[in-house]
PDB file of C-alpha atoms in Angstrom:
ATOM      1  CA  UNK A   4      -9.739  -7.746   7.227  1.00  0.00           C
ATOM      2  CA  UNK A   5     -10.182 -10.532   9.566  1.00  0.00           C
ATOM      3  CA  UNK A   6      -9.439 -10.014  13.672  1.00  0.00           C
ATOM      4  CA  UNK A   7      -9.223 -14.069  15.451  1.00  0.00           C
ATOM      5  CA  UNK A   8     -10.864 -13.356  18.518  1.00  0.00           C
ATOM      6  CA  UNK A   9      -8.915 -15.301  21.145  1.00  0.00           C
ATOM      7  CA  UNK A  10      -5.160 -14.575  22.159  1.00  0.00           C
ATOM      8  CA  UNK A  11      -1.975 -15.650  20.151  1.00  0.00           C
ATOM      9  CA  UNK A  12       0.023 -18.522  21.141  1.00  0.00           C
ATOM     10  CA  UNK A  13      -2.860 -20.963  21.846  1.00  0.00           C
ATOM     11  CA  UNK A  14      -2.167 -24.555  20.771  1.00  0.00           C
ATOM     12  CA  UNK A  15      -4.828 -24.877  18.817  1.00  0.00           C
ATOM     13  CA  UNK A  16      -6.387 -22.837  16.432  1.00  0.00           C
ATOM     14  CA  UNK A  17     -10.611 -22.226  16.605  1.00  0.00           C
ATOM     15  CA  UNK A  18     -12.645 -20.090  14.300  1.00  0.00           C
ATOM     16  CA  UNK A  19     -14.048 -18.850  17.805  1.00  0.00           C
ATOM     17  CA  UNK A  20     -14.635 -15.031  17.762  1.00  0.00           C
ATOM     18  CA  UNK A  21     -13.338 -14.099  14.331  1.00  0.00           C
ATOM     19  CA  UNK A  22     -14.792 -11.140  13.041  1.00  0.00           C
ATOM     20  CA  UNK A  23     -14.251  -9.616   9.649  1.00  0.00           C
ATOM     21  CA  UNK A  24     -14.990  -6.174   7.794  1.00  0.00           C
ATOM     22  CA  UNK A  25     -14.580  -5.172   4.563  1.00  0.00           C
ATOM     23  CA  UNK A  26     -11.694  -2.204   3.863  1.00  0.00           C
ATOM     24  CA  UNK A  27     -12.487  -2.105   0.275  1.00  0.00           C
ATOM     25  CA  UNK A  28     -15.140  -2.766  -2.240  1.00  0.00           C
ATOM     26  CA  UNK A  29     -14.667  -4.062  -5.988  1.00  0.00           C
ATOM     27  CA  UNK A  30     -16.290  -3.199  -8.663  1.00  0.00           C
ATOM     28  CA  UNK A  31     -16.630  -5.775 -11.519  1.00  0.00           C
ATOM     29  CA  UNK A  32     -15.039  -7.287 -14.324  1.00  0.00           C
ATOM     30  CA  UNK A  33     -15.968  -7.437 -17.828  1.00  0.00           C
ATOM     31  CA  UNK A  34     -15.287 -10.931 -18.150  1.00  0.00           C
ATOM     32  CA  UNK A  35     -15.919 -11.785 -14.996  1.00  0.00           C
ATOM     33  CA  UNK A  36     -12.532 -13.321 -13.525  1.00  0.00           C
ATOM     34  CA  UNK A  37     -10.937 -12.297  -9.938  1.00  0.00           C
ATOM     35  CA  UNK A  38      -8.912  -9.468 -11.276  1.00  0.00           C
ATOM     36  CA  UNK A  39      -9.769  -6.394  -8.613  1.00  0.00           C
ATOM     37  CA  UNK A  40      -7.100  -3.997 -10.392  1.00  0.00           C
ATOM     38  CA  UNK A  41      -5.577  -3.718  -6.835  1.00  0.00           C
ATOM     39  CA  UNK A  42      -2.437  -5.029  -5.058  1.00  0.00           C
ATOM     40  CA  UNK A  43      -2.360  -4.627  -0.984  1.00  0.00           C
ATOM     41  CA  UNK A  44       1.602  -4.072  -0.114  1.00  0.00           C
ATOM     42  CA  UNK A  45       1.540  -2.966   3.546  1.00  0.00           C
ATOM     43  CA  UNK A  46      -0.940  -3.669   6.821  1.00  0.00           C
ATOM     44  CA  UNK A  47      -0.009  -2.290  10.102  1.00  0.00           C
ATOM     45  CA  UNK A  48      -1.193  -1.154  13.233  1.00  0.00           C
ATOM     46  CA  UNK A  49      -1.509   1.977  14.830  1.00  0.00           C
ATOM     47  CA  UNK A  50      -2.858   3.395  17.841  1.00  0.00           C
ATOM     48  CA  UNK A  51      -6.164   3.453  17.256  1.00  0.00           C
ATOM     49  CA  UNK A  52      -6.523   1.692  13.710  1.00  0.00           C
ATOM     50  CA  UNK A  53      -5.571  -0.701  11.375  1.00  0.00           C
ATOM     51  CA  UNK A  54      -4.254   0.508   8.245  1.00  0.00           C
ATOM     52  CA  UNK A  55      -3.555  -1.072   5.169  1.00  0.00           C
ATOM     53  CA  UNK A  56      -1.916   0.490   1.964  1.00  0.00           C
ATOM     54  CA  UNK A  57      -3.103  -0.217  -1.707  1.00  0.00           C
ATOM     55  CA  UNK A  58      -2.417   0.812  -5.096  1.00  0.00           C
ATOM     56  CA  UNK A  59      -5.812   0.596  -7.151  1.00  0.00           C
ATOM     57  CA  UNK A  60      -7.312   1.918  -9.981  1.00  0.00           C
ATOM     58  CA  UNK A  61     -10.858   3.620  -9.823  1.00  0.00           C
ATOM     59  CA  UNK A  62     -13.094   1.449  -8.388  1.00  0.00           C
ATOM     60  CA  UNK A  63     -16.004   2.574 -10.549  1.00  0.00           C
ATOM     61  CA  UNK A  64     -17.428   1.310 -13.747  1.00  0.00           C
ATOM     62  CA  UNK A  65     -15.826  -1.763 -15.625  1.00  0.00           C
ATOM     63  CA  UNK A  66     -11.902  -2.590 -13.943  1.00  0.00           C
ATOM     64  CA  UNK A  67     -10.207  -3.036 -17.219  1.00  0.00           C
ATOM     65  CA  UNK A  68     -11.798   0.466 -18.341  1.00  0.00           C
ATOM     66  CA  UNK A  69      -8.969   1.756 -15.852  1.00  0.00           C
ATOM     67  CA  UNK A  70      -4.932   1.564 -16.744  1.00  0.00           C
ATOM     68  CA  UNK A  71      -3.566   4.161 -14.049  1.00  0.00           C
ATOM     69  CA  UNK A  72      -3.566   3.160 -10.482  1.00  0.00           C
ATOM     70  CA  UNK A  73      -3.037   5.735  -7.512  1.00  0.00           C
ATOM     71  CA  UNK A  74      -2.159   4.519  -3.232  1.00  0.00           C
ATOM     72  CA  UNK A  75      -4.399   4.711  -0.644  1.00  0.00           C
ATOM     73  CA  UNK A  76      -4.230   4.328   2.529  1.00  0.00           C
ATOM     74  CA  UNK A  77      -7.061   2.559   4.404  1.00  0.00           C
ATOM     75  CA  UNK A  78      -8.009   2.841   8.280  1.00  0.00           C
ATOM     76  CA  UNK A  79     -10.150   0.410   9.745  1.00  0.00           C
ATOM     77  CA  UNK A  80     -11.019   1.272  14.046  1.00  0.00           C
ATOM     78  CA  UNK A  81      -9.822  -1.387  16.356  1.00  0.00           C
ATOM     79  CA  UNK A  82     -12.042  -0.478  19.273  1.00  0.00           C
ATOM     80  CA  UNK A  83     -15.337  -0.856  16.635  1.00  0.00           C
ATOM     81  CA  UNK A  84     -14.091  -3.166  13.738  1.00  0.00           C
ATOM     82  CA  UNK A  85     -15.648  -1.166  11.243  1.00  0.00           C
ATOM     83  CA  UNK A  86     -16.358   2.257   9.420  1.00  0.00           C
ATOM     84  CA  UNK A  87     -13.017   2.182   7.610  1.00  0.00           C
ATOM     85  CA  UNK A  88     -12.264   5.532   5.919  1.00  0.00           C
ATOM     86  CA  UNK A  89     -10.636   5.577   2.092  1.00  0.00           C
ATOM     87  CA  UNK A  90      -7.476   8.125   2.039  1.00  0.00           C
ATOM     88  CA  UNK A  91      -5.873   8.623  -1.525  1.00  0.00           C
ATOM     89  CA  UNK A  92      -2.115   9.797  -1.457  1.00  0.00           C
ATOM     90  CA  UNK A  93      -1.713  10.463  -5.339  1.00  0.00           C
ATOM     91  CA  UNK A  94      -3.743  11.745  -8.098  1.00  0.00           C
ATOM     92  CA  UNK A  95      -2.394  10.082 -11.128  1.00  0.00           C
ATOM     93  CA  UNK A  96      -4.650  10.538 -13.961  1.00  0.00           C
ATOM     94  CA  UNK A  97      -6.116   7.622 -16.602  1.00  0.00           C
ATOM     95  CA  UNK A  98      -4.333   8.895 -19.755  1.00  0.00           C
ATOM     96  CA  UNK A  99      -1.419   9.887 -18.056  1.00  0.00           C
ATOM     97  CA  UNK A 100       2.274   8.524 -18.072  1.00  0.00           C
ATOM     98  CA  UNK A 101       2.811   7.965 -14.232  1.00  0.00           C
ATOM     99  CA  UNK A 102       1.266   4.984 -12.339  1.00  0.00           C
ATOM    100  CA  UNK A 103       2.117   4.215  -8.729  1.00  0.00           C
ATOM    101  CA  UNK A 104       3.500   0.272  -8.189  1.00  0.00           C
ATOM    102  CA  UNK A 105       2.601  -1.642  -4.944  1.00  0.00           C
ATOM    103  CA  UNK A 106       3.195   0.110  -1.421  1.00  0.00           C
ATOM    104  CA  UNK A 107       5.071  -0.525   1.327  1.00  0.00           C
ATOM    105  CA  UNK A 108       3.608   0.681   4.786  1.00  0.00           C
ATOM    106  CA  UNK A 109       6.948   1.048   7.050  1.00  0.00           C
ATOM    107  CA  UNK A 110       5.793   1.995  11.423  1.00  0.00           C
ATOM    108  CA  UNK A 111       7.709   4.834  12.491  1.00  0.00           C
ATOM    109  CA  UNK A 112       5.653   5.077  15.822  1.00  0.00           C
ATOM    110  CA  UNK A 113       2.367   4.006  17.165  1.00  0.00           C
ATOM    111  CA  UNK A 114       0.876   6.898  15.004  1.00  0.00           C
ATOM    112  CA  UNK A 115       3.574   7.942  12.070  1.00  0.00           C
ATOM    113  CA  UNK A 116       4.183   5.489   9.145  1.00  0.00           C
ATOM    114  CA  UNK A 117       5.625   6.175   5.589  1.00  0.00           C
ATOM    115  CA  UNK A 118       4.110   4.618   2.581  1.00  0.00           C
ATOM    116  CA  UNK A 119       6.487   4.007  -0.524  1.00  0.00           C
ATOM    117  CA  UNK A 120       5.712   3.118  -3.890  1.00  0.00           C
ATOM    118  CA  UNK A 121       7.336   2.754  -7.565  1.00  0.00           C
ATOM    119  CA  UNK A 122       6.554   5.132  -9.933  1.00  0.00           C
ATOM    120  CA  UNK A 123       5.564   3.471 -12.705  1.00  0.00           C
ATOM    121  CA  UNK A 124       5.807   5.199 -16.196  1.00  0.00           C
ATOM    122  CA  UNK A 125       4.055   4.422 -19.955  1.00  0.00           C
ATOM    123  CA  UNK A 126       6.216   2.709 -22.411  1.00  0.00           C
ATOM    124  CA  UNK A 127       5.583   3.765 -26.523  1.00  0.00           C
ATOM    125  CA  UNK A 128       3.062   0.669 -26.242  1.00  0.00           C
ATOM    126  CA  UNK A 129       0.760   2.187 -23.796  1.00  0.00           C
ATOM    127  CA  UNK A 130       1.470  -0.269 -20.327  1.00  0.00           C
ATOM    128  CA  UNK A 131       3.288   0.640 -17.327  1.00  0.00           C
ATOM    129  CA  UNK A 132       7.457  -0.502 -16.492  1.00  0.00           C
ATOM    130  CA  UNK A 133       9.528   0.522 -13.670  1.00  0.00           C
ATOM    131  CA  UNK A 134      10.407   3.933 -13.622  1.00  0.00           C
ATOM    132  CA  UNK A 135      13.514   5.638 -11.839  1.00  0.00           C
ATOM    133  CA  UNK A 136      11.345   7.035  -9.151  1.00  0.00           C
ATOM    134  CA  UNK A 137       9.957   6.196  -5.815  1.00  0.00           C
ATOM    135  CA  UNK A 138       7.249   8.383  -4.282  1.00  0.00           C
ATOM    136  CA  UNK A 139       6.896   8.803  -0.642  1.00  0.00           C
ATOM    137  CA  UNK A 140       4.443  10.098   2.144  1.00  0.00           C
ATOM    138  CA  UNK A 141       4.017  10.289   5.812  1.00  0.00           C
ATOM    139  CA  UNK A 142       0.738   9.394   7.581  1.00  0.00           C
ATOM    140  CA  UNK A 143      -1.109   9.434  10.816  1.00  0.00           C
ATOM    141  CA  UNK A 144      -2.188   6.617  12.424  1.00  0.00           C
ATOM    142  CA  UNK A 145      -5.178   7.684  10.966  1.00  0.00           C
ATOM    143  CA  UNK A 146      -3.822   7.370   7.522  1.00  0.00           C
ATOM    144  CA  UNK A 147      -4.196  10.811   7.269  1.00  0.00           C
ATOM    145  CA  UNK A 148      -1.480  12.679   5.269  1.00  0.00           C
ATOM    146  CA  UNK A 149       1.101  14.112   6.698  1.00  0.00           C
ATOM    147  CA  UNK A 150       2.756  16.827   4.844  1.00  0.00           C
ATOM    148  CA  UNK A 151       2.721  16.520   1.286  1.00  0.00           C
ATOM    149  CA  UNK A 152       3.803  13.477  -1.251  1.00  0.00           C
ATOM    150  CA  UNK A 153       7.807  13.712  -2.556  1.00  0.00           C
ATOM    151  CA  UNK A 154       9.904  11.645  -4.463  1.00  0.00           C
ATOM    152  CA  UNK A 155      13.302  10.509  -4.894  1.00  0.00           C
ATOM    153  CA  UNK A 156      15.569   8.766  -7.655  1.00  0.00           C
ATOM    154  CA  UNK A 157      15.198   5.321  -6.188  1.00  0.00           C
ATOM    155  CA  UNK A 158      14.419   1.938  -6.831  1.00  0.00           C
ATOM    156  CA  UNK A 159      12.081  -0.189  -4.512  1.00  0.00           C
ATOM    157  CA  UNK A 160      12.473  -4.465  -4.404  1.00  0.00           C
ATOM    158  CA  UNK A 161      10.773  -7.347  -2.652  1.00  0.00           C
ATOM    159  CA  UNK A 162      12.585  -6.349   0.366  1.00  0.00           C
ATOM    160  CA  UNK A 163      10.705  -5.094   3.144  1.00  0.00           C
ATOM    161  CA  UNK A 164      12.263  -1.277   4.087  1.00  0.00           C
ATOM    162  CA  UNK A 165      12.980  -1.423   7.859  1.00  0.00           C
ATOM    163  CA  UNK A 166      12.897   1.427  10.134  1.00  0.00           C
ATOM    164  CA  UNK A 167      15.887   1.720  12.911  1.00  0.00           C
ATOM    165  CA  UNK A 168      15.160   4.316  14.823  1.00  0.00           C
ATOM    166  CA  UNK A 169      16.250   6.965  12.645  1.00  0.00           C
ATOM    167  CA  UNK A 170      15.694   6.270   9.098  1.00  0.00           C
ATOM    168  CA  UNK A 171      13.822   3.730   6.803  1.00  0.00           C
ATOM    169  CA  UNK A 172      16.248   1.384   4.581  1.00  0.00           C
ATOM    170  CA  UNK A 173      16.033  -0.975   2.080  1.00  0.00           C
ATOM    171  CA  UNK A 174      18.102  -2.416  -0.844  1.00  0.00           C
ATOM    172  CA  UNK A 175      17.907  -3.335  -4.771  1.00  0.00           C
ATOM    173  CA  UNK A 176      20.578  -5.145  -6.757  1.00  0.00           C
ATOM    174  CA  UNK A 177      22.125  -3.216  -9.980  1.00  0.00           C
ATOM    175  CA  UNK A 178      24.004  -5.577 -12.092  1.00  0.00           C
ATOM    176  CA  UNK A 179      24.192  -8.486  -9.290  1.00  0.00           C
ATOM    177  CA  UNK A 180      25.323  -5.749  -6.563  1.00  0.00           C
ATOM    178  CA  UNK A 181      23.176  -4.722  -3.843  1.00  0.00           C
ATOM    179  CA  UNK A 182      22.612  -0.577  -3.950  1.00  0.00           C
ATOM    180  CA  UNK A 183      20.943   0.204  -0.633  1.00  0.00           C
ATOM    181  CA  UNK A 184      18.877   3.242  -0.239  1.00  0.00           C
ATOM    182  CA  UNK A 185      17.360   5.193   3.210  1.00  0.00           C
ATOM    183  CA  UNK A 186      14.679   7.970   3.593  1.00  0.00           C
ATOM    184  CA  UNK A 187      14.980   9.993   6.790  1.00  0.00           C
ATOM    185  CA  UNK A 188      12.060   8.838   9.079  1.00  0.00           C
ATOM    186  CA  UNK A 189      11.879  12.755  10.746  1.00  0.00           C
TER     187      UNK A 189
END
C-alpha cells in the first residue's frame, strides 16, 4: 500500500514523501512465476484505517499446494502507516466444494462497509465455476466482523455495487438483460 505524501491536485507529480507498507506477505511458488494465489477486489477508507479486501488461499507452504481460497479483510492505521492486522471472513476448507471469488468492499459510513464475494463451487473436474451464491458480511472500520457471514441467491459482475443511502445495488445480465440485485445496508 503506497500513501503520496503531498496533497492531490498538484500539477505535477513528485515521488516526494511516498511511503509504503506491506498489507500482505506471499509465500512462494513452485516454479517460481508471479502467481500470489490472491486477487485484491476492494480498498477503502475508514476512520481510522485503510482496508483492503482479498480472496487468498493459505499463504503457507508452496501456492499451488492450495485450490480453496477464503476473504479477508485487511486494516492498515493511517495515523502510523503500519502494523496492519489480517481478518478472515470465511473458513472454506482445501478439499472442499465452496471457494469464495474476488470481493467487493462497498462504504456504508466512515466505519461500516460490506464485503461481497461469489461463491465459487467444484465442478466433477476438481476447479472452481461460478456458483448461484453470493456471500456477504459487515465490518468495522477496523475490518472487524460485524455480525456473522450470510448469503443470498445472487450473482455478482464487474460492476462496482453502490451504496445510496439505504441499500447496496448492483446488476448482472441473464441472457443479454440486466437483473439488478440490492442487499439492505442496515
Amino acid at each position: 500500500l503506497i500513501r503520496y505524501g503531498l496533497p492531490a491536485g498538484e500539477e505535477t507529480f513528485v515521488n516526494w514523501g511516498a511511503k509504503n507498507t506491506k498489507i500482505m506477505s506471499f509465500t512462494q511458488s513452485r516454479d517460481q512465476y508471479n502467481y500470489t494465489g490472491a486477487l485484491m477486489g476492494g480498498l477503502a477508507e475508514s476512520a481510522g484505517n485503510y482496508l483492503a479486501a482479498i480472496s487468498t488461499v493459505p499463504q503457507t507452504g508452496y501456492i499451488e499446494d492450495h485450490t480453496v481460497s477464503n476473504v479477508v479483510v485487511t486494516a492498515t492505521s493511517k495515523s502510523s502507516f503500519a502494523g496492519t492486522q489480517t481478518h478472515q471472513l470465511t473458513s472454506y476448507a482445501e478439499g472442499g466444494s465452496q471457494s469464495a471469488g474476488t470481493p467487493f468492499l462497498v462504504k456504508l459510513s466512515s466505519n461500516r462497509f460490506l464485503v461481497l464475494w461469489n461463491i465459487l463451487e467444484k465442478t466433477s473436474y476438481g476447479s472452481f465455476q461460478l456458483g448461484s451464491q453470493v456471500g456477504y458480511a459487515f465490518v468495522d472500520g477496523s475490518g472487524q466482523l460485524i455480525g456473522s457471514v450470510q448469503t443470498a441467491e445472487a450473482a455478482l459482475s464487474d460492476c462496482q455495487p453502490i451504496y445510496n443511502g439505504q441499500s447496496v445495488a448492483w446488476y448482472t445480465t441473464q441472457n443479454s438483460a440486466p437483473v439488478f440485485y440490492t442487499i439492505d445496508g442496515s
